[in-house]
Every structure is written in C-alpha cells, then in structure tokens.
PDB file of C-alpha atoms in Angstrom:
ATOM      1  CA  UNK G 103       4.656   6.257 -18.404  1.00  0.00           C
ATOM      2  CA  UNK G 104       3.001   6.939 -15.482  1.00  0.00           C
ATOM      3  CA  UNK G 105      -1.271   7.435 -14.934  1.00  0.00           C
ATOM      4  CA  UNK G 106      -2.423   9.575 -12.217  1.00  0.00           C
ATOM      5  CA  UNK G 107      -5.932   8.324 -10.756  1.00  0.00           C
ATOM      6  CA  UNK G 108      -6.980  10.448  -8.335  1.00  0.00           C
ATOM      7  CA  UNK G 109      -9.030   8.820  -5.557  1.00  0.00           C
ATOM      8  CA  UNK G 110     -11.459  10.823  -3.067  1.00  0.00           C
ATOM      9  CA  UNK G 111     -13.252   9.642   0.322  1.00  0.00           C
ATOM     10  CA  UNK G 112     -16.231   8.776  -2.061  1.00  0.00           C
ATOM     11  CA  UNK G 113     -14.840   7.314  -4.725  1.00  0.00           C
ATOM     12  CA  UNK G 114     -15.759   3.751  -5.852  1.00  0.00           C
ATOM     13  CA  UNK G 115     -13.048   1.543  -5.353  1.00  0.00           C
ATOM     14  CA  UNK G 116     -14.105  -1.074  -7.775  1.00  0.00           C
ATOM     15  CA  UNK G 117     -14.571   1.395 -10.448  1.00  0.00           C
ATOM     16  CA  UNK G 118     -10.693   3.027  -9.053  1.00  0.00           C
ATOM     17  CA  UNK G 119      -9.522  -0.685  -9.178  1.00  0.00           C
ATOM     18  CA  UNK G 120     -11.086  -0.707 -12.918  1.00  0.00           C
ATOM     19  CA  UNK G 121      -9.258   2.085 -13.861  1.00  0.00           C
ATOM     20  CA  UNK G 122      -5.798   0.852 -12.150  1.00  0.00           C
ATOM     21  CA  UNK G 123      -6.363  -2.566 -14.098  1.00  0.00           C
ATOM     22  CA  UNK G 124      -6.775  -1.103 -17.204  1.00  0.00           C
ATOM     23  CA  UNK G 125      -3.626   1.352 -17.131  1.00  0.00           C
ATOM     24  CA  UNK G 126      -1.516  -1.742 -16.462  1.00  0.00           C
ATOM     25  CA  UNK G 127      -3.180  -3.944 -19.189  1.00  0.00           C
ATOM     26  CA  UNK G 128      -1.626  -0.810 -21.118  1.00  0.00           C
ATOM     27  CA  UNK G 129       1.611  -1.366 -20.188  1.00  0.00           C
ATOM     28  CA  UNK G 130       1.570   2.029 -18.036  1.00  0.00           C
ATOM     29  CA  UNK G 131       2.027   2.814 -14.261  1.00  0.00           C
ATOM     30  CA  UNK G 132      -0.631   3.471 -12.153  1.00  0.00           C
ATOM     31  CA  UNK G 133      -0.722   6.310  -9.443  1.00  0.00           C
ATOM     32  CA  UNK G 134      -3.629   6.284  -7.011  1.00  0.00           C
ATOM     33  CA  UNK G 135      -3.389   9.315  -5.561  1.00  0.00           C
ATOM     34  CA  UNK G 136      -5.336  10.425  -2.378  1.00  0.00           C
ATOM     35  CA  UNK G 137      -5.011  12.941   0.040  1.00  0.00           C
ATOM     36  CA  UNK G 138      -6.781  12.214   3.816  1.00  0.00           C
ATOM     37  CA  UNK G 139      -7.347   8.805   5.401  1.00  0.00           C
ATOM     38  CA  UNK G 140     -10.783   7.847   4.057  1.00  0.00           C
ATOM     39  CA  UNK G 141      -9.532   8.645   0.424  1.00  0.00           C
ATOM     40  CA  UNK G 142      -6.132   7.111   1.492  1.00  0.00           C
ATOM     41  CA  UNK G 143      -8.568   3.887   2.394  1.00  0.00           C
ATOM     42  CA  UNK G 144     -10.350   3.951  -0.471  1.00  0.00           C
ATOM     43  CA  UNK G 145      -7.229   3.876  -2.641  1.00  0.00           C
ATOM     44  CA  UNK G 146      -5.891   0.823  -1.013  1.00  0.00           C
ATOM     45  CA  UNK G 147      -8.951  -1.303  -1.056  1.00  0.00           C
ATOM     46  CA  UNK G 148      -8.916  -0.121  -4.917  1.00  0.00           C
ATOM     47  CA  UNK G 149      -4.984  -1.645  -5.297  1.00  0.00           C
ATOM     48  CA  UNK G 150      -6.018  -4.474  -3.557  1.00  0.00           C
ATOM     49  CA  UNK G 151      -9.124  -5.069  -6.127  1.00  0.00           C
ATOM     50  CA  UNK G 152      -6.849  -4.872  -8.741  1.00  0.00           C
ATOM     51  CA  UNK G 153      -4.709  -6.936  -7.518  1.00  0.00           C
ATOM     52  CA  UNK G 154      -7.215  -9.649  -7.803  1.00  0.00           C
ATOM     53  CA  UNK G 155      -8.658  -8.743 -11.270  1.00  0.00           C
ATOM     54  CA  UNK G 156      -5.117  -8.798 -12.443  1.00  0.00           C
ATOM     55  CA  UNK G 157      -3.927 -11.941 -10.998  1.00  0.00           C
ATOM     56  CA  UNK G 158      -7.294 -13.502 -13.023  1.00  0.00           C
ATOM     57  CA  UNK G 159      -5.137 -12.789 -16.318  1.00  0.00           C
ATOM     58  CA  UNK G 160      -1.994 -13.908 -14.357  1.00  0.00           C
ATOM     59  CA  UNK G 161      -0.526 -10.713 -13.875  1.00  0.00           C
ATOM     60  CA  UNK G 162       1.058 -10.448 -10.336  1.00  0.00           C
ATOM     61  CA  UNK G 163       1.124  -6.443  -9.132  1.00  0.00           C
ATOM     62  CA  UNK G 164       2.753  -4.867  -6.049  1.00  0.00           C
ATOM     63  CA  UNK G 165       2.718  -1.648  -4.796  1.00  0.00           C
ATOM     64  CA  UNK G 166       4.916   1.057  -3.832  1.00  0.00           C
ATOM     65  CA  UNK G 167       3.350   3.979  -1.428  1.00  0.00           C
ATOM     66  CA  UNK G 168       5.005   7.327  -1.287  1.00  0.00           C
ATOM     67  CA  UNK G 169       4.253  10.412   0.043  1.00  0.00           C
ATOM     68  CA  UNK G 170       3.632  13.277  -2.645  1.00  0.00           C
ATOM     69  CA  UNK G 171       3.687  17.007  -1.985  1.00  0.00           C
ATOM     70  CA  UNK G 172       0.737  18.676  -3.726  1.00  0.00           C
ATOM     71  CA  UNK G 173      -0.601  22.115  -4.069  1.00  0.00           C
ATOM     72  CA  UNK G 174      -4.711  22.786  -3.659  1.00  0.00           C
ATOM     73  CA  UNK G 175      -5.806  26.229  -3.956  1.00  0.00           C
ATOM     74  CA  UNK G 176      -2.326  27.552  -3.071  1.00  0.00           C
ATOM     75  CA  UNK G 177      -1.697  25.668   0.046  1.00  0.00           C
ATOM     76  CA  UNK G 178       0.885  22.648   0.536  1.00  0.00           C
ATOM     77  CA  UNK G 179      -0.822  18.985   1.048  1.00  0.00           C
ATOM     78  CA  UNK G 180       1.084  15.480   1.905  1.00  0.00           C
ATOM     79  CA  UNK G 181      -1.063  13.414  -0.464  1.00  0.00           C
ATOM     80  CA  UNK G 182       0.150   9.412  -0.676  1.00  0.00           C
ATOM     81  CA  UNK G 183       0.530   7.587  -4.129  1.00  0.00           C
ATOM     82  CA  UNK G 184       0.395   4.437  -4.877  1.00  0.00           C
ATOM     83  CA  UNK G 185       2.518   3.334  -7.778  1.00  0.00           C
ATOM     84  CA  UNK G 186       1.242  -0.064  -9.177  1.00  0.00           C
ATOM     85  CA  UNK G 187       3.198  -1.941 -11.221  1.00  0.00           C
ATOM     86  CA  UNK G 188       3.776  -5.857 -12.447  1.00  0.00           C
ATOM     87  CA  UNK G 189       5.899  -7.860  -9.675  1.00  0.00           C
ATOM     88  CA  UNK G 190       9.377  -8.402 -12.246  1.00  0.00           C
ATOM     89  CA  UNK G 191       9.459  -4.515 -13.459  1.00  0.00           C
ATOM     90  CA  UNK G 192      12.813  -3.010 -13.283  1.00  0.00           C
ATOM     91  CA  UNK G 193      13.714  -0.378 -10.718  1.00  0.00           C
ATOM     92  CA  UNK G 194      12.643   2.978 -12.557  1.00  0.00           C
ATOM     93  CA  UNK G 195      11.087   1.760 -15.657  1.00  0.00           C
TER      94      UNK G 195
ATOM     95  CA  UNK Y 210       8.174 -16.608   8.177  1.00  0.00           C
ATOM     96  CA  UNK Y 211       5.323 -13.633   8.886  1.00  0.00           C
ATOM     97  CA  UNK Y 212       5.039 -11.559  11.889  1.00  0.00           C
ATOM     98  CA  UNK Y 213       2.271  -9.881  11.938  1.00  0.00           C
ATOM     99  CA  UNK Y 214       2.678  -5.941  13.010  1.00  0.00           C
ATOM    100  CA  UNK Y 215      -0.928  -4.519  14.763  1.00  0.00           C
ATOM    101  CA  UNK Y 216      -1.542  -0.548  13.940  1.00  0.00           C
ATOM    102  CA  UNK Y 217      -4.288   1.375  16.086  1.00  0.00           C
ATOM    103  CA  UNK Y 218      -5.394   4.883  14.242  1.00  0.00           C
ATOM    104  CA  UNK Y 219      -3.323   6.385  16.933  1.00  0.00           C
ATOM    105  CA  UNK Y 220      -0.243   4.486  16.437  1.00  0.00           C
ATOM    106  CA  UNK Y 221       3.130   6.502  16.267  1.00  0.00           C
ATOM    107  CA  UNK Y 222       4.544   5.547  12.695  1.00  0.00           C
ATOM    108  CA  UNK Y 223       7.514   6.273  12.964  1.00  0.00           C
ATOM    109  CA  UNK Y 224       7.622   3.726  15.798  1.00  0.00           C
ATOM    110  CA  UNK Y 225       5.620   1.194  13.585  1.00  0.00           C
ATOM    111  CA  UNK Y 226       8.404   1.842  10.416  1.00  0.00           C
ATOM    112  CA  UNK Y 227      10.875   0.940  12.510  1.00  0.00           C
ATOM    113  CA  UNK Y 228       9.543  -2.217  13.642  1.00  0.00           C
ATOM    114  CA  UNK Y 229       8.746  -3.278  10.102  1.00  0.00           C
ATOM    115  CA  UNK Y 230      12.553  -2.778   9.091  1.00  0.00           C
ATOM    116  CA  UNK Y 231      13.498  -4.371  12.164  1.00  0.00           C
ATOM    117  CA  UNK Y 232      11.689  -7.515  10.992  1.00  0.00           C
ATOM    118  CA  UNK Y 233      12.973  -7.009   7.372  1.00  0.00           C
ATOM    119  CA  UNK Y 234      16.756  -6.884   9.014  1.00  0.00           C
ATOM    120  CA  UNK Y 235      16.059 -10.089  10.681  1.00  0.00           C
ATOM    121  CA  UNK Y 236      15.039 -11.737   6.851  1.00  0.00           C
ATOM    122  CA  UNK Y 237      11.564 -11.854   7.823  1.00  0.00           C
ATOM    123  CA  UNK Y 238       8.349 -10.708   6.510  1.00  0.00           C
ATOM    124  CA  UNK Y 239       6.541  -8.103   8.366  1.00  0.00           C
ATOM    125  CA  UNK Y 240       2.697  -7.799   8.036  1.00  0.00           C
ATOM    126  CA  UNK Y 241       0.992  -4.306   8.914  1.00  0.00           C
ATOM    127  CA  UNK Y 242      -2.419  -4.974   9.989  1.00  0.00           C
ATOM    128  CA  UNK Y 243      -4.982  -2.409  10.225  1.00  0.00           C
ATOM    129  CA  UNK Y 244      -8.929  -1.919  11.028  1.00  0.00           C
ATOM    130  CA  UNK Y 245     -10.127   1.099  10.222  1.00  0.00           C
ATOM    131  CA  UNK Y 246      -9.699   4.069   7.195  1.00  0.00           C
ATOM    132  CA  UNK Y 247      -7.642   5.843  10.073  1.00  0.00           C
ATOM    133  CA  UNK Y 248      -5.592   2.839  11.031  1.00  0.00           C
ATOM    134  CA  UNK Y 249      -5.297   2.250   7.459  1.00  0.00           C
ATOM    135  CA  UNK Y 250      -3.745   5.335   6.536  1.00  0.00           C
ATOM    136  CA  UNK Y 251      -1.574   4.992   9.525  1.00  0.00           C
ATOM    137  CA  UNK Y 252      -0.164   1.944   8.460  1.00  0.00           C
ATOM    138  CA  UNK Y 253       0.606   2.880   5.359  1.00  0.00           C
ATOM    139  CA  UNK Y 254       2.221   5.813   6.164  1.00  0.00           C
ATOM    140  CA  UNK Y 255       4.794   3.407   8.086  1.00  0.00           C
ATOM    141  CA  UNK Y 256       5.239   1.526   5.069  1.00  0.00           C
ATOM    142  CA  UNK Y 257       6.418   4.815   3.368  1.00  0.00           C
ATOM    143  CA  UNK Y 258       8.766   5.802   6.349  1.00  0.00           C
ATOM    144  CA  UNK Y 259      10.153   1.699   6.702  1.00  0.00           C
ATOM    145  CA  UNK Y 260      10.942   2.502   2.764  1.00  0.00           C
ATOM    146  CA  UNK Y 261      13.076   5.395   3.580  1.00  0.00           C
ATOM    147  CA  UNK Y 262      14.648   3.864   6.145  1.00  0.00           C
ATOM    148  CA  UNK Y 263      15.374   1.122   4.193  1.00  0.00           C
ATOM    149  CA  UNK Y 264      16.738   2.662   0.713  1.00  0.00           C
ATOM    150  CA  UNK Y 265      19.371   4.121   3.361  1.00  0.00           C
ATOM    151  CA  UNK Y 266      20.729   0.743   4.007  1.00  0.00           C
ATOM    152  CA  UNK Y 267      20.130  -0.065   0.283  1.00  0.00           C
ATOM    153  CA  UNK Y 268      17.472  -2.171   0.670  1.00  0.00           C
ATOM    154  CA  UNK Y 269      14.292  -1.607  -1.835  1.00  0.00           C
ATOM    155  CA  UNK Y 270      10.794  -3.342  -0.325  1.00  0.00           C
ATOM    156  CA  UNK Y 271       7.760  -3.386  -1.955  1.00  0.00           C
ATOM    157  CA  UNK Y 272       4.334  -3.981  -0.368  1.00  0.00           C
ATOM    158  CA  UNK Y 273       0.962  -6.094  -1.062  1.00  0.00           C
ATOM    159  CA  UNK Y 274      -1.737  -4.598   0.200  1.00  0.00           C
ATOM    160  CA  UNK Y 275      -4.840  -7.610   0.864  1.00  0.00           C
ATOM    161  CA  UNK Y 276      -8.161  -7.721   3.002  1.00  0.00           C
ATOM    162  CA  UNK Y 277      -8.011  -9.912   6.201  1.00  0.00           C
ATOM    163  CA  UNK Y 278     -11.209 -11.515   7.765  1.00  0.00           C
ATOM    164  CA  UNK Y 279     -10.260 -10.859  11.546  1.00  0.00           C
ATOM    165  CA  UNK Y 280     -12.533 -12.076  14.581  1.00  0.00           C
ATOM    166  CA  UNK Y 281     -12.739  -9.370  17.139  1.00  0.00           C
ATOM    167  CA  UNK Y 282     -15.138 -10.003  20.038  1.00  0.00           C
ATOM    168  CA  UNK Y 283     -17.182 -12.739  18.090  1.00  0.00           C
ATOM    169  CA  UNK Y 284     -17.404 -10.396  14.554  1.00  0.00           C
ATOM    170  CA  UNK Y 285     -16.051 -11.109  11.946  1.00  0.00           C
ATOM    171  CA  UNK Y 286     -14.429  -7.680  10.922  1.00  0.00           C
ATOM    172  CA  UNK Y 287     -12.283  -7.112   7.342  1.00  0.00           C
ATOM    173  CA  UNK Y 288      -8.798  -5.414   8.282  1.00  0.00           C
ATOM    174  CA  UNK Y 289      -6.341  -4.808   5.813  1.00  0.00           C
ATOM    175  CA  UNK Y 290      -3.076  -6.048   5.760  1.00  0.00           C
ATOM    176  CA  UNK Y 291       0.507  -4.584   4.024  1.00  0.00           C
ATOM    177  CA  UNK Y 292       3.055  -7.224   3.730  1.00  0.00           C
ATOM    178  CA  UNK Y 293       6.240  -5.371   3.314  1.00  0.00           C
ATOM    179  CA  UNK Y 294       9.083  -7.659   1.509  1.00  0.00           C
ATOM    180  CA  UNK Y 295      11.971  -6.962  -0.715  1.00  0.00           C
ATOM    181  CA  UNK Y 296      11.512  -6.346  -4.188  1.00  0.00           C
ATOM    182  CA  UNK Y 297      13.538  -9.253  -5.097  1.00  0.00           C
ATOM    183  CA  UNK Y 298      11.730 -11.864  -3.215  1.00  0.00           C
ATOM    184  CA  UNK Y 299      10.193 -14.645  -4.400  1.00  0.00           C
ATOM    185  CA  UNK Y 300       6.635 -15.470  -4.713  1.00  0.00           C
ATOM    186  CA  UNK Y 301       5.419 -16.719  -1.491  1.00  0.00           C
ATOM    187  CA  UNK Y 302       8.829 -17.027   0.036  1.00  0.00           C
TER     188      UNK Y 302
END
C-alpha cells in the first residue's frame, strides 16, 4: 500500500525523513512527492535521512524516482516521486 | 567498480541518462553527483530517464541517494550523490 508524503521547498526534511521511516516500519511504501527543484531537493535529502534512521534498525531502503503527472488548480505539473521501499521487496509488491 | 558521473544545474539529462546506462551496460556502477537543489533535481531527473531507458532493454536499477563531503576550492561543500545499480545487486558489490 502505498503513502503519499508530499514534500514542499520548505519542508523539513528530517521531519519528511520521520514520516518516510515510519510508513516503512508499517510495512507500507513511501512516496515523497515534490514538484520544483528546491522541493525535489528537499525530498531527497529526506530519503537519504531515512535511509540512515532505517539502516539503525537494520533495514536497508532504496529508492526508485519517477516522474508523476499531477493536476494543481486545473493545470498539468511533472512532479517526481520517490518510492521507498526495503532493498529485497519484490518487483510490484 | 564506481565511476563517478558530475551534473551542473544546466546539464542536458537526457545526455547524463545515457551516460549512466552506458556505465550500467559496461557492469559498472555509475554515481550521479550533484551540488546544488538545481543540480540535484537535474540529476535525478537522469536517473528517471536512465530507468526508462533501461526497462527497454529489461534491465530494472534502483538508486541510493547519500550526501558527499566534496572539496571545491578549499570548502568543504555537501553534494549529493545517486548511485544507480540493478535491483538485483548485491550489497556493496
């Protein structure tokens, strides 16, 4: 199941990588979600915070970017997720 | 073995995704490394288009995003670098 997190330019990324920690302690899938570079920045320092909180309980994450079409106030956006999941997760699960 | 892939904010990434899959072709381990939110998001968006290309020749990568201390003049600067491998790979192969 996944999680969206949306992530802006001023977003805290330790509090973001908080968030992504706790949806995989859940046994969910993270999506950062952020649309622009600075938010786009902020969600990658996030995964990479998590990253490290996670490998403290010996969990070992990786991410997969993707672009994602999104709609604000009626016009089309390129946003870019990042799905986070645990290193041996099956394709699709 | 790593070979380390430099993006600049104005970096063409299409240019930059192919050079990542080139290095993935040759069973190597690229490393996009970027300074900078802009840089950043350019590098990532790389990663995306180096997946596409990629999944095409059926090849699934996944990336690790991690900070960098880089030295650039005489200051010490924090980059961030995407290490783009395939999903079956081994830790620290």
């Amino acid at each position: 199941m996944e999680v969206i997190i949306k992530v802006a330019r001023d977003s805290d990324p330790g509090l973001v990588a908080g968030a992504i920690a706790g949806v995989i302690r859940e046994g969910k899938r993270p999506q950062a979600r952020a649309l622009g570079p600075s938010a786009v920045n902020q969600a990658l320092k996030a995964v990479i915070m998590a990253h490290h909180y996670l490998a403290a309980d010996g969990v070992d994450v990786i991410c997969i970017p993707e672009f994602s079409d999104i709609e604000i106030r009626g016009l089309k956006r390129t946003a870019v997720t990042l799905t986070v999941e645990p290193r041996d997760t099956n394709h699709g699960s």
